[in-house]
mmCIF file of C-alpha atoms in Angstrom:
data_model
loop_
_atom_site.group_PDB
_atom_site.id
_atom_site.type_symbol
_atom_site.label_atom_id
_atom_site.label_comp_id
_atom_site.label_asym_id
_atom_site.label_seq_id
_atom_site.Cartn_x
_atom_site.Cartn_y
_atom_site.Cartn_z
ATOM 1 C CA UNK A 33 -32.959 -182.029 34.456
ATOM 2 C CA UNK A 34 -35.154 -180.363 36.915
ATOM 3 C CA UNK A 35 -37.524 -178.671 34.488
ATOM 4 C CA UNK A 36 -40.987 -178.531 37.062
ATOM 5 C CA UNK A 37 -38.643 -177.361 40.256
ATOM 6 C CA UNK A 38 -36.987 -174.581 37.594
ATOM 7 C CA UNK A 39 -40.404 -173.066 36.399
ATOM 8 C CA UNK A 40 -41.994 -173.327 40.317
ATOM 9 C CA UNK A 41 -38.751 -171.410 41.521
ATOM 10 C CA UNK A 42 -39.599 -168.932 38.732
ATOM 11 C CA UNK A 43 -43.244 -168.545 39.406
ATOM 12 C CA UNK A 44 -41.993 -168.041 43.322
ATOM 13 C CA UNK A 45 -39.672 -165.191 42.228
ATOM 14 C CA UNK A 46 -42.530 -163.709 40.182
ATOM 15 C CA UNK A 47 -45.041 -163.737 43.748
ATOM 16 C CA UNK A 48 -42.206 -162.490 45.569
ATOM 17 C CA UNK A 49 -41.596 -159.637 42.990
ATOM 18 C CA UNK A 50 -45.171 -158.803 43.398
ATOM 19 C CA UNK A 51 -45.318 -158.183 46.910
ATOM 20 C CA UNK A 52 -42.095 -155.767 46.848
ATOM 21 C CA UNK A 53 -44.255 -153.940 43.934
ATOM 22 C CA UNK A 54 -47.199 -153.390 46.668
ATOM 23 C CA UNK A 55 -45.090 -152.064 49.042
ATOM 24 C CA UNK A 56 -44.063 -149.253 46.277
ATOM 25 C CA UNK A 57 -48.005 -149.049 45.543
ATOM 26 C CA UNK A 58 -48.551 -148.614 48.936
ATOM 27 C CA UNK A 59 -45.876 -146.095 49.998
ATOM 28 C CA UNK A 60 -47.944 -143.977 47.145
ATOM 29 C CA UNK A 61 -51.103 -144.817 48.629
ATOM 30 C CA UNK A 62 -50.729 -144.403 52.438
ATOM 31 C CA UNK A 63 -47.768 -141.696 52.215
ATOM 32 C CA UNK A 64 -44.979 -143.477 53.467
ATOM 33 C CA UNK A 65 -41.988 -141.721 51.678
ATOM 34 C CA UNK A 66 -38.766 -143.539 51.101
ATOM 35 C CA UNK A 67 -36.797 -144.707 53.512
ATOM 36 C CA UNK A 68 -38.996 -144.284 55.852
ATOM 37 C CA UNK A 69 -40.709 -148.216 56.855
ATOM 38 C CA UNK A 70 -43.035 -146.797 59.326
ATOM 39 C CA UNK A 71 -45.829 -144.480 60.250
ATOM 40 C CA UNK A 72 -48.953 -146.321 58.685
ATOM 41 C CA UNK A 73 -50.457 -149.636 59.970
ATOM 42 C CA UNK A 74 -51.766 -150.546 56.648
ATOM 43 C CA UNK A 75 -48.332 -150.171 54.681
ATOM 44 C CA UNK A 76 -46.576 -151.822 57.338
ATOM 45 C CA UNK A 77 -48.518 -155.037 57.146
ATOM 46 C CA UNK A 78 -47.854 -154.668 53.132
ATOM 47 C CA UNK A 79 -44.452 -154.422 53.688
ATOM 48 C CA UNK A 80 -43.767 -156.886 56.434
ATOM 49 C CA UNK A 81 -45.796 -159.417 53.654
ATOM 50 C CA UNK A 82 -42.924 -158.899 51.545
ATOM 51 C CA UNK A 83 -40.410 -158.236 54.475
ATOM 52 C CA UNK A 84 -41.788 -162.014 55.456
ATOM 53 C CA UNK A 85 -41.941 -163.493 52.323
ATOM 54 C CA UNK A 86 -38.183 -162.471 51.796
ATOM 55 C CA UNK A 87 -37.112 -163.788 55.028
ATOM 56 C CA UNK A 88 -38.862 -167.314 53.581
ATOM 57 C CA UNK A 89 -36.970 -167.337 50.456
ATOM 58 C CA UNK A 90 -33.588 -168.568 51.668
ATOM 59 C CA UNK A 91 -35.522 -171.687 53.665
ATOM 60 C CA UNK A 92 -37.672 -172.858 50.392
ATOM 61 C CA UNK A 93 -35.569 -172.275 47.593
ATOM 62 C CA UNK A 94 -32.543 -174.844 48.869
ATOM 63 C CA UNK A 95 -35.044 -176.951 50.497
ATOM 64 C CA UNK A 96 -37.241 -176.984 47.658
ATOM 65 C CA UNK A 97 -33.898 -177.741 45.303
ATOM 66 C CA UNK A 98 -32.174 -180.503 47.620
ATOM 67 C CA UNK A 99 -35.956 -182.291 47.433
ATOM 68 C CA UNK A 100 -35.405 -182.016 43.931
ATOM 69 C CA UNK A 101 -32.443 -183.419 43.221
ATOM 70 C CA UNK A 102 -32.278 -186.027 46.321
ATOM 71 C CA UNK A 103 -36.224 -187.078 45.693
ATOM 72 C CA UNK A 104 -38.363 -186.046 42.890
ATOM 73 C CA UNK A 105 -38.311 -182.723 40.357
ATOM 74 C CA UNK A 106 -42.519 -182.882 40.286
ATOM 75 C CA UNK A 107 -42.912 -183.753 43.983
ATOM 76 C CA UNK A 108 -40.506 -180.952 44.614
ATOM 77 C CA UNK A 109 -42.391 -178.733 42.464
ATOM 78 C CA UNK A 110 -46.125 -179.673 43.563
ATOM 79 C CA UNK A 111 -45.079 -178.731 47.249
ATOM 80 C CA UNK A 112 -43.664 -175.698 46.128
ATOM 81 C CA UNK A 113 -46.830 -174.877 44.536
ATOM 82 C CA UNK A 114 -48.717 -175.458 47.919
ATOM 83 C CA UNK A 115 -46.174 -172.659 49.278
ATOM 84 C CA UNK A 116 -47.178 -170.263 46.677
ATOM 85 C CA UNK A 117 -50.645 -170.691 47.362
ATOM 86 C CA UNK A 118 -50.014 -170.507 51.200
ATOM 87 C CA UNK A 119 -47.824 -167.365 50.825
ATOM 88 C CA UNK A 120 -50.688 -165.807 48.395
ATOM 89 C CA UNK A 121 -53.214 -166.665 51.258
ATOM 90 C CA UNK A 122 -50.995 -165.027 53.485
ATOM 91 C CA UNK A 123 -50.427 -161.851 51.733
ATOM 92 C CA UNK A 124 -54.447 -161.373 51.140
ATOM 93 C CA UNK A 125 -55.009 -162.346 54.780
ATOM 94 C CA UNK A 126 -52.256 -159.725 56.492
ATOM 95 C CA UNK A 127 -53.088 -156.889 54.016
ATOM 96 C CA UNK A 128 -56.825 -156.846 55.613
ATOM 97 C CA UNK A 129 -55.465 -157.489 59.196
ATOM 98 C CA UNK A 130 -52.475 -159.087 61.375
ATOM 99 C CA UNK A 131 -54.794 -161.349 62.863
ATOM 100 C CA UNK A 132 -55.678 -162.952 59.609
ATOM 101 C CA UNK A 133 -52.307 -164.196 58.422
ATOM 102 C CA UNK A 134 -52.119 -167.559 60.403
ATOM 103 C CA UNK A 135 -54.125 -169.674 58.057
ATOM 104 C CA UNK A 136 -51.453 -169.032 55.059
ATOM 105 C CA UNK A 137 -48.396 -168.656 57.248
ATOM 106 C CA UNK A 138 -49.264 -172.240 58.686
ATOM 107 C CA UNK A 139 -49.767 -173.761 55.103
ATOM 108 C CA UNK A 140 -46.585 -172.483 53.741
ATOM 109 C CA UNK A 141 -44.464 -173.414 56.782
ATOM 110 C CA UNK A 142 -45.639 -177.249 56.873
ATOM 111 C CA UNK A 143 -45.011 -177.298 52.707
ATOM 112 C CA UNK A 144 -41.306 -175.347 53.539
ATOM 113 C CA UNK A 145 -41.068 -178.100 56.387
ATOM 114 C CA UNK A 146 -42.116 -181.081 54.443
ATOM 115 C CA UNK A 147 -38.911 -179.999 51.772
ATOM 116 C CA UNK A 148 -36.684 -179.664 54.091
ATOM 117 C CA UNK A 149 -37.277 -183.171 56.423
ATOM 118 C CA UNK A 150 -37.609 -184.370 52.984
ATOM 119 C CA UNK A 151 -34.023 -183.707 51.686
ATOM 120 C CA UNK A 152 -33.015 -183.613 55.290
ATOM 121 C CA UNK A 153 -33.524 -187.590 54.714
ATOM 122 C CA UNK A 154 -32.964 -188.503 51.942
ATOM 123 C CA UNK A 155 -29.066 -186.814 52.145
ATOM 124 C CA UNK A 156 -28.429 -188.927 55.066
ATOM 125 C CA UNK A 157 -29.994 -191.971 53.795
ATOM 126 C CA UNK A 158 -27.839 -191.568 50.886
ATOM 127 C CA UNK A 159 -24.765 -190.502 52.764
ATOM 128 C CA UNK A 160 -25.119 -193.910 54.806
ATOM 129 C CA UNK A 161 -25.853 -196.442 52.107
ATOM 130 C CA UNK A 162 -22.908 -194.513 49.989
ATOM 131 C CA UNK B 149 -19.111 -175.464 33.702
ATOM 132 C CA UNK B 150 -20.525 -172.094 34.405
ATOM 133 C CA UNK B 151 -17.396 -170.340 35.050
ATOM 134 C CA UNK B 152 -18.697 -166.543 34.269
ATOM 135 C CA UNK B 153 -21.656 -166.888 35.800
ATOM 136 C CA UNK B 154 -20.254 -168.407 39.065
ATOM 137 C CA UNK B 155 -17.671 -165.210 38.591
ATOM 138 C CA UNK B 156 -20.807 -162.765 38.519
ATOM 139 C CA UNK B 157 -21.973 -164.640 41.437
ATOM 140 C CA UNK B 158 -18.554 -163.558 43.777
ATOM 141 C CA UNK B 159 -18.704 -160.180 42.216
ATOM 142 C CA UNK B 160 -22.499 -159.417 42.718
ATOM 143 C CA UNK B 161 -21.904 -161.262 46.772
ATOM 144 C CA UNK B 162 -18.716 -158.559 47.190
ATOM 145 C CA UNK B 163 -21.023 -155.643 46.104
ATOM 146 C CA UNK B 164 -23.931 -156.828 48.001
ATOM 147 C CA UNK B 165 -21.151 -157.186 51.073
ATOM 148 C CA UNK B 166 -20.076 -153.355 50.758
ATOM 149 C CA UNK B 167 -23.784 -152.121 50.914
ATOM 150 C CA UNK B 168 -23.395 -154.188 53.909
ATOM 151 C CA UNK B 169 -20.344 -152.589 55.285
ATOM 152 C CA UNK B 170 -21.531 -149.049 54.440
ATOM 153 C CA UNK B 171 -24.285 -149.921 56.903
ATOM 154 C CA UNK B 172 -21.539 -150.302 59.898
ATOM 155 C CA UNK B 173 -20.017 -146.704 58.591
ATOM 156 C CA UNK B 174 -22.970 -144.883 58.624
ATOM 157 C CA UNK B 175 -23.955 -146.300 62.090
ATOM 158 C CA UNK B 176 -20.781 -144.634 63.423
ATOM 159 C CA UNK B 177 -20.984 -141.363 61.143
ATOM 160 C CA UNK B 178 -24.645 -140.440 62.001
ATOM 161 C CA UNK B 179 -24.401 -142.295 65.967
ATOM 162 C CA UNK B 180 -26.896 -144.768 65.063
ATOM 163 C CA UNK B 181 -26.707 -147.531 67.889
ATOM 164 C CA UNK B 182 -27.632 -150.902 66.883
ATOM 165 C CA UNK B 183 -30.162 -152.428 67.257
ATOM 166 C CA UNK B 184 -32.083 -149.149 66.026
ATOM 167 C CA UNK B 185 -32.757 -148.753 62.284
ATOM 168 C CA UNK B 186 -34.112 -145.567 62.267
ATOM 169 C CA UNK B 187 -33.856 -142.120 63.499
ATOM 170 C CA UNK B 188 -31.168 -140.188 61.237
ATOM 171 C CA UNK B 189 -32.282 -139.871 57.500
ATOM 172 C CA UNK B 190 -28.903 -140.584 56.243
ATOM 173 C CA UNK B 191 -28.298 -143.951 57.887
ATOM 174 C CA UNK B 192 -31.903 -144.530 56.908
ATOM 175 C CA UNK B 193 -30.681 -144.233 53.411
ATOM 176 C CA UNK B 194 -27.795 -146.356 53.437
ATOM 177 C CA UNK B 195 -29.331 -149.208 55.399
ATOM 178 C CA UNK B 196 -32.375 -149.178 52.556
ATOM 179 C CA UNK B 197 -29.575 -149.386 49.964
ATOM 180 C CA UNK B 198 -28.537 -152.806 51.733
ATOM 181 C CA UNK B 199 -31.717 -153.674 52.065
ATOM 182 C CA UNK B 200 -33.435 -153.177 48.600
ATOM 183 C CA UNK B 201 -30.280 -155.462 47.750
ATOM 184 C CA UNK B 202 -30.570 -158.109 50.095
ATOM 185 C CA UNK B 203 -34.366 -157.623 48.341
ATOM 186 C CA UNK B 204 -33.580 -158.288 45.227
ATOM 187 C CA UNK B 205 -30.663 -161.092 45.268
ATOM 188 C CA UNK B 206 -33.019 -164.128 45.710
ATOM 189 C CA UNK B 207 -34.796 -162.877 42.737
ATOM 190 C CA UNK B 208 -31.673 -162.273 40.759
ATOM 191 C CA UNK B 209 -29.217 -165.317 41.472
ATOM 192 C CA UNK B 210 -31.780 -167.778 40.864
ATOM 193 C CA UNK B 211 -32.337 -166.056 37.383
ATOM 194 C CA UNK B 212 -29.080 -165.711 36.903
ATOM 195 C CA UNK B 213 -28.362 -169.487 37.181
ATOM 196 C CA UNK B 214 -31.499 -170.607 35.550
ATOM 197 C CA UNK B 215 -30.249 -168.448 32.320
ATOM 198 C CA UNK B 216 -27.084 -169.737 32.573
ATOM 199 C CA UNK B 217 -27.808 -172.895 32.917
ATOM 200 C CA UNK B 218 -31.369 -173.108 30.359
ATOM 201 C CA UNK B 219 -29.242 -170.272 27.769
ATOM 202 C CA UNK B 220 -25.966 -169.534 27.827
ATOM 203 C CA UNK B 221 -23.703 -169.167 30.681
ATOM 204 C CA UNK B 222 -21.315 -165.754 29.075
ATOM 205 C CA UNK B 223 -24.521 -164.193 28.121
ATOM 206 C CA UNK B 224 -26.026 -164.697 31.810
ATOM 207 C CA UNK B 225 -22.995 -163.276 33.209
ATOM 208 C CA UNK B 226 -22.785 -160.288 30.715
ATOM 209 C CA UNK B 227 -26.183 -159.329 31.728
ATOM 210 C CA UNK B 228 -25.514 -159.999 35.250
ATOM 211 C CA UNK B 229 -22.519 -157.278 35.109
ATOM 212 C CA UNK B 230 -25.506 -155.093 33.857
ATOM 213 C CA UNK B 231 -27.253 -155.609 36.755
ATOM 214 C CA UNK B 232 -24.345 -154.814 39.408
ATOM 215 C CA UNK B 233 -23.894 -151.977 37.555
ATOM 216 C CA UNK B 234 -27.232 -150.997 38.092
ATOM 217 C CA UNK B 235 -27.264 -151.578 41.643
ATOM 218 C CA UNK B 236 -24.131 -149.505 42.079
ATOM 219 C CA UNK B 237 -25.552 -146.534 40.070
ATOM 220 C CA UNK B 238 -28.773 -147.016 43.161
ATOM 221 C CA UNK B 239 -26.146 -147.084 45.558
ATOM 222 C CA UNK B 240 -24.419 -143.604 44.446
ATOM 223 C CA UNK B 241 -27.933 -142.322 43.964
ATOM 224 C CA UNK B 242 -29.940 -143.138 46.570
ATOM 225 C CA UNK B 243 -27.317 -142.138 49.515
ATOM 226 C CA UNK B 244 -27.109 -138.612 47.871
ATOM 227 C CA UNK B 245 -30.993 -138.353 47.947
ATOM 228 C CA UNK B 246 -34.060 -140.656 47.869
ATOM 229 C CA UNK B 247 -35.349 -138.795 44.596
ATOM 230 C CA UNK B 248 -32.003 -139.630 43.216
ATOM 231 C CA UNK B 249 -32.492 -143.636 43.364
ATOM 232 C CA UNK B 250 -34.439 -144.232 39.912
ATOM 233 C CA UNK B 251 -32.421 -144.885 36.996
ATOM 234 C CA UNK B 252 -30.083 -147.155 38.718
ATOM 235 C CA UNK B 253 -33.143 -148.779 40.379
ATOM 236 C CA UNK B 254 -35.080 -149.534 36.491
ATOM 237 C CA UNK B 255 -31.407 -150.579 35.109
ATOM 238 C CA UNK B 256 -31.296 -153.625 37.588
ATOM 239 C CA UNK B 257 -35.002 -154.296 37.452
ATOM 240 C CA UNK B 258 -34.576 -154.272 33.376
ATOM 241 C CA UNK B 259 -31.453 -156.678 33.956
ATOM 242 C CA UNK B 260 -33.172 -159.149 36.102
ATOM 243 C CA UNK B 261 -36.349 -158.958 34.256
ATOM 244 C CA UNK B 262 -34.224 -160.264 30.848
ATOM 245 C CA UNK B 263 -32.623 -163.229 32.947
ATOM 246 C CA UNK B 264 -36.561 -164.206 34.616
ATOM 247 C CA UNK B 265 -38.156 -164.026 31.293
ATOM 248 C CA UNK B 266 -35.385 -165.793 29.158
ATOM 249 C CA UNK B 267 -34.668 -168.268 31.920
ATOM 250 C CA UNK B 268 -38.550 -169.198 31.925
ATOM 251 C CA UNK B 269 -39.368 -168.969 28.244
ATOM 252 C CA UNK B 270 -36.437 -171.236 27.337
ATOM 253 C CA UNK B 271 -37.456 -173.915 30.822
ATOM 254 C CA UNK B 272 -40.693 -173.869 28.977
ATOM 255 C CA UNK B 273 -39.731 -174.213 25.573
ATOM 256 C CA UNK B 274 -37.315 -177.269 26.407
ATOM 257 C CA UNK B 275 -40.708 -178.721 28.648
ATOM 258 C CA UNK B 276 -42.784 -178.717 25.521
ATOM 259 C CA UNK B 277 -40.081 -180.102 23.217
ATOM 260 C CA UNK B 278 -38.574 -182.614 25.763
ATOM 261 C CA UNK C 104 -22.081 -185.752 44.390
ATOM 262 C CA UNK C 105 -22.119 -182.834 47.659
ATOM 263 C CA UNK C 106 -23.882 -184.555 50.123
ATOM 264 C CA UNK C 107 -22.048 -182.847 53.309
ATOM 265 C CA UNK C 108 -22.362 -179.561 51.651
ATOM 266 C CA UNK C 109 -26.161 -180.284 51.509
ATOM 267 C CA UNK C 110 -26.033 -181.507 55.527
ATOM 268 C CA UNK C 111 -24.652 -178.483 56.626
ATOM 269 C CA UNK C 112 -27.119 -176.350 53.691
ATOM 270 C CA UNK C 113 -30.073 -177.649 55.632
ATOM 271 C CA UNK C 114 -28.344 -177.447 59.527
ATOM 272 C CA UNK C 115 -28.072 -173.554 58.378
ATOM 273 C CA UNK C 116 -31.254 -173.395 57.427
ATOM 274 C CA UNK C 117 -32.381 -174.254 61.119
ATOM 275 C CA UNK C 118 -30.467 -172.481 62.860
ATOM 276 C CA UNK C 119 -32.065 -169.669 60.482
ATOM 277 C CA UNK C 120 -35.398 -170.919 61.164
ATOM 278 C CA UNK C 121 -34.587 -171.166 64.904
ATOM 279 C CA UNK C 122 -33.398 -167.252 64.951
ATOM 280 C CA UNK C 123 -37.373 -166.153 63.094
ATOM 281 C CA UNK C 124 -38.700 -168.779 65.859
ATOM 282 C CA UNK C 125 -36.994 -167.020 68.830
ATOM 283 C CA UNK C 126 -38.259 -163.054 67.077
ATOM 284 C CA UNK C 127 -42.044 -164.757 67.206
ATOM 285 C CA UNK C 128 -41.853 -166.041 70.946
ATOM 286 C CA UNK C 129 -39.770 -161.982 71.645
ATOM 287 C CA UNK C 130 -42.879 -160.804 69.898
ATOM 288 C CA UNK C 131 -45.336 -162.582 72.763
ATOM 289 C CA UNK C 132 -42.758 -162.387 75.528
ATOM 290 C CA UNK C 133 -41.972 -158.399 75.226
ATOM 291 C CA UNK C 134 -45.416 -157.328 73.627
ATOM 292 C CA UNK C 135 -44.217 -156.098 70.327
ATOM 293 C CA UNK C 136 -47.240 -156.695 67.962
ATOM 294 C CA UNK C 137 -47.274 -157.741 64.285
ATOM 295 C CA UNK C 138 -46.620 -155.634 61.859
ATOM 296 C CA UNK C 139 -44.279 -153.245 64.408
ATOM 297 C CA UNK C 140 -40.804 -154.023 64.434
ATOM 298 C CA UNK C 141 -39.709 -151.590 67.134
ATOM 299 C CA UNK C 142 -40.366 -150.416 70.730
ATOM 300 C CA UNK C 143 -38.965 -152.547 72.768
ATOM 301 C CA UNK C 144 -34.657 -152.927 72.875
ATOM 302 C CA UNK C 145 -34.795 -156.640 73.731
ATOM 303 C CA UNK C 146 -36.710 -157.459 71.088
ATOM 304 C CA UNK C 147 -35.265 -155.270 68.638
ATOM 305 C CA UNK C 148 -31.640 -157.503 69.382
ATOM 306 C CA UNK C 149 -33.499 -160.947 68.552
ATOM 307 C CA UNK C 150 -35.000 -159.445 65.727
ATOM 308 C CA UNK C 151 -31.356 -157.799 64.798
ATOM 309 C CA UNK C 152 -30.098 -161.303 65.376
ATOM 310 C CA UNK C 153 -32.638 -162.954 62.931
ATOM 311 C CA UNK C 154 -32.173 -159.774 60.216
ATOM 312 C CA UNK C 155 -28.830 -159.977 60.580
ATOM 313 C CA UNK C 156 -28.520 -163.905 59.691
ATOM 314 C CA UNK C 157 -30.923 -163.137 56.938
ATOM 315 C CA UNK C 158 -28.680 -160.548 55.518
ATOM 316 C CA UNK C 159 -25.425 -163.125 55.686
ATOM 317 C CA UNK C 160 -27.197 -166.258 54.255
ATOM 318 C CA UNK C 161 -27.266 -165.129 50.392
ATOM 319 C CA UNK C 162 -22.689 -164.276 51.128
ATOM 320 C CA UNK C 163 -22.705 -167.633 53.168
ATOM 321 C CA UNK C 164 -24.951 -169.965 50.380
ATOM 322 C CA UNK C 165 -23.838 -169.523 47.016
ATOM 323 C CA UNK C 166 -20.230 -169.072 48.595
ATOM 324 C CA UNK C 167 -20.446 -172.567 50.618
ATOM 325 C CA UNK C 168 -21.587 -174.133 47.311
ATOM 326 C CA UNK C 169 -19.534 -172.639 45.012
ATOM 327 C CA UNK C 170 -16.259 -173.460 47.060
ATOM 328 C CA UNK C 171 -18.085 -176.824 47.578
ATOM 329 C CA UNK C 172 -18.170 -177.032 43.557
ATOM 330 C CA UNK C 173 -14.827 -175.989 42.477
ATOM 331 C CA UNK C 174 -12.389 -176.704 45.943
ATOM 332 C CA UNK C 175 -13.946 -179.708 47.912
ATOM 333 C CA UNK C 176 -17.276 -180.682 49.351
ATOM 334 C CA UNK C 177 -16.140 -181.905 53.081
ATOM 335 C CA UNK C 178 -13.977 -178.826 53.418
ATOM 336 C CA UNK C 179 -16.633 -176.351 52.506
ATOM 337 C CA UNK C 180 -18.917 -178.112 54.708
ATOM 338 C CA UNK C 181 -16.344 -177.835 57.353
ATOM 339 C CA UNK C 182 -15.904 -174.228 57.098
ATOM 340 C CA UNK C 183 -19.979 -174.142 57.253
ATOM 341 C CA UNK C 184 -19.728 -175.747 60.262
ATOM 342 C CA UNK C 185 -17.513 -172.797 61.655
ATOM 343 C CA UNK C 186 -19.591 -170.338 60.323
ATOM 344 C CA UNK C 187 -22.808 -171.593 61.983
ATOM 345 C CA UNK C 188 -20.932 -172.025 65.360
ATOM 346 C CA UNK C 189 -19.873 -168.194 64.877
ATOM 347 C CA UNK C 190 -23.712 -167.785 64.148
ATOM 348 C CA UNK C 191 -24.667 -169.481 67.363
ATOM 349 C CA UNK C 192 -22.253 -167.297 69.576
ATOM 350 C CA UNK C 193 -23.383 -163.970 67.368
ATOM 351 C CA UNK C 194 -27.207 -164.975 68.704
ATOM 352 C CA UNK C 195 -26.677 -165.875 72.596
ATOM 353 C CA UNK C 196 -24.048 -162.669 72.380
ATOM 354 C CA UNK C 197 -26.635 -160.505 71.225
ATOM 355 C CA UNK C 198 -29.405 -161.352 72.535
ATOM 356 C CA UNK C 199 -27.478 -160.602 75.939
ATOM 357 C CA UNK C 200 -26.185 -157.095 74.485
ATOM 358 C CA UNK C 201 -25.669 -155.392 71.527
ATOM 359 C CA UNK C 202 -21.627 -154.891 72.710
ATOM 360 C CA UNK C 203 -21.713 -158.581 72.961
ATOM 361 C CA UNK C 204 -22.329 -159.364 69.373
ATOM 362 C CA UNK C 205 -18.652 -158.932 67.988
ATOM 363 C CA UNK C 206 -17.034 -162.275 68.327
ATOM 364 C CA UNK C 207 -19.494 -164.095 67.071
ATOM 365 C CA UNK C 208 -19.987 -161.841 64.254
ATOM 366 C CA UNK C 209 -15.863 -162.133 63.288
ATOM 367 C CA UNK C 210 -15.995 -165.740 63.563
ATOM 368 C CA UNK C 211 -18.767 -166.133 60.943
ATOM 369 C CA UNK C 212 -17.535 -163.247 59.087
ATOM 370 C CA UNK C 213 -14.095 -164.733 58.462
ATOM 371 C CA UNK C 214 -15.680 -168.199 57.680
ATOM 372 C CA UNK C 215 -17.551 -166.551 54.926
ATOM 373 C CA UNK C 216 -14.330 -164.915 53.306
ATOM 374 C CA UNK C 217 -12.967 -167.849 53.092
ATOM 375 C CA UNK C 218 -15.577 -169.880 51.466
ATOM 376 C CA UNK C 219 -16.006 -166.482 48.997
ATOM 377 C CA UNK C 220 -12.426 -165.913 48.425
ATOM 378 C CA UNK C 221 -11.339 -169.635 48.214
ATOM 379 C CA UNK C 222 -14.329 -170.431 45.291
ATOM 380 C CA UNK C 223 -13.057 -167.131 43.580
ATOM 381 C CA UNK C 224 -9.234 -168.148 42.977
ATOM 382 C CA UNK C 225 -10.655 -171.713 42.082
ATOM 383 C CA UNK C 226 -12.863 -170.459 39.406
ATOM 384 C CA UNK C 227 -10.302 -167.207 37.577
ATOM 385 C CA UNK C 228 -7.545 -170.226 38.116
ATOM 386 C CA UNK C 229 -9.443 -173.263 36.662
ATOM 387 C CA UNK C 230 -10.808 -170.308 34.023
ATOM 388 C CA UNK C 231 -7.234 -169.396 33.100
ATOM 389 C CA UNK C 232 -6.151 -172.892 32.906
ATOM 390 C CA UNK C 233 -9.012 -174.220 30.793
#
C-alpha cells in the first residue's frame, strides 16, 4: 500500500482547496463579482495562485503516484512535501507581488521534475529488464 | 475491483465534458470568438461553470478513489453521484444568474468534503494500526 | 503491471508542460505581464492552447487508465499516442490561428471517446457479468 503518497496527495488537495477559498475571500474583498476574473491587480494575482496551482495538479499528482509505485511510497511522499512547501512559498510570495513568486515556483518545479525523471526511469528500466 | 467507482468516474468525465461543450454553444450564441474569454456576461457564465469544474475534479477524483479504495468502493460511488448532482444543480443555476449558483455549489463541496475527510481519517487510521 | 500506459502518462505530461513553457516565453516575447491573461491575440492562442490541454487532461487521464485497467494496457497507450499527436497539431494549428485549431482538436477529441467509451462498456459488461 501507498499509505505516505495517499495522505501527501490529501494534504495537496487540502492547499489547493485553500487557494480557490482566497480567491472567493478576495472577490469579497477587492470587489470582483462573479464571473468576472479581472479588474483588480491584487485578486488577480490571488486567483492566478490558484489558477497556477491548478494547472500544476495534473503534472504532480501522476508523477508523484508513478514515483510511488515504480520507486518508493515515502520518497514519493517527502518530495511531494517539498512541493507543498514550494507552492505555499509561492502563494505568500505572488499575493504581495508578481515579482516575488520565483523563489517557490522554482522549488516546486525541480520537486514536480525530480517525480517525474524519477518514474520517467524507473518505467523504462523496468520495461527493459521485463 | 472498483467497478462503481470507476462508473462514477465516466459519468462525472461525461458531465464535466458537457460543461465543456456548452462552452463551444455559448461562443456561437453570444459571438464570442476564441481565444477571448470575456466580454458577454452570458458566455462569461457558462465558461465559469466549466471552469469551477475543471476546478474542482483534481480535488474530487483523487478523493473519490482514495475512499474507494481506503472505505468502500459502492459507498464512494453513491456519494460521488451526490456530487454530480450537485454540480449539475450549479450548472442550471449559475447560467440563469450568478446569485443563483449556491446551493448546488455547497451540495458538491459537502460531497467532496465527506470523501477528503473519510478517505484521510481511514489512510490514517490504517497508518497507526499497520 | 501498465508500464506503457505509464510511458505515454508521463510523454503527456510534457507535452503539457511544454504548452505552460511556450505561454511563459509568449508572456516575455508579446509583453503580457503576470498576473494579466489578456491583451495581446497571439498570446491569448498559446495560452488558449495550454488552457485548453489543461481542460482535456482530467477526460484524457482517468479515461487512458481506466481503458488501460479493464481493456488492455498497449492499446490504451496506443490510442494515447494518437491523442497527443492530435495535441501536437491542435498547438502548431493554433498558435498559427484560431481557424486553424479544428483538426487537431477532432483528432484528440475522438481519441478521448474512445478511451472513455471503450473503459465504460468494459466496466457495465465485466459488472453485469460478475
Amino acid at each position: 500500500m501507498f499509505h505516505f503518497t495517499a495522505i501527501v496527495t490529501c494534504l495537496a488537495l487540502a492547499f489547493y482547496f485553500f487557494t480557490s477559498f482566497q480567491v472567493g475571500k478576495a472577490r469579497a474583498t477587492f470587489g470582483v463579482k462573479a464571473p468576472a476574473i479581472t479588474g483588480n491587480p491584487d485578486f488577480e494575482r490571488m486567483f492566478r495562485v490558484q489558477m497556477n496551482t491548478l494547472e500544476w495538479l495534473p503534472i504532480f499528482l501522476p508523477s508523484l503516484w508513478l514515483f510511488a509505485i515504480y520507486i518508493s511510497d515515502p520518497i514519493a511522499a517527502a518530495i511531494g512535501v517539498v512541493w507543498i512547501a514550494g507552492r505555499v512559498l509561492y502563494m505568500t510570495g505572488y499575493s504581495q507581488a508578481a515579482e516575488k513568486r520565483g523563489r517557490g515556483f522554482g522549488i516546486q518545479a525541480l520537486a514536480a521534475g525530480v517525480l517525474w525523471v524519477g518514474a520517467l526511469v524507473a518505467i523504462v528500466t523496468r520495461l527493459i529488464h521485463g
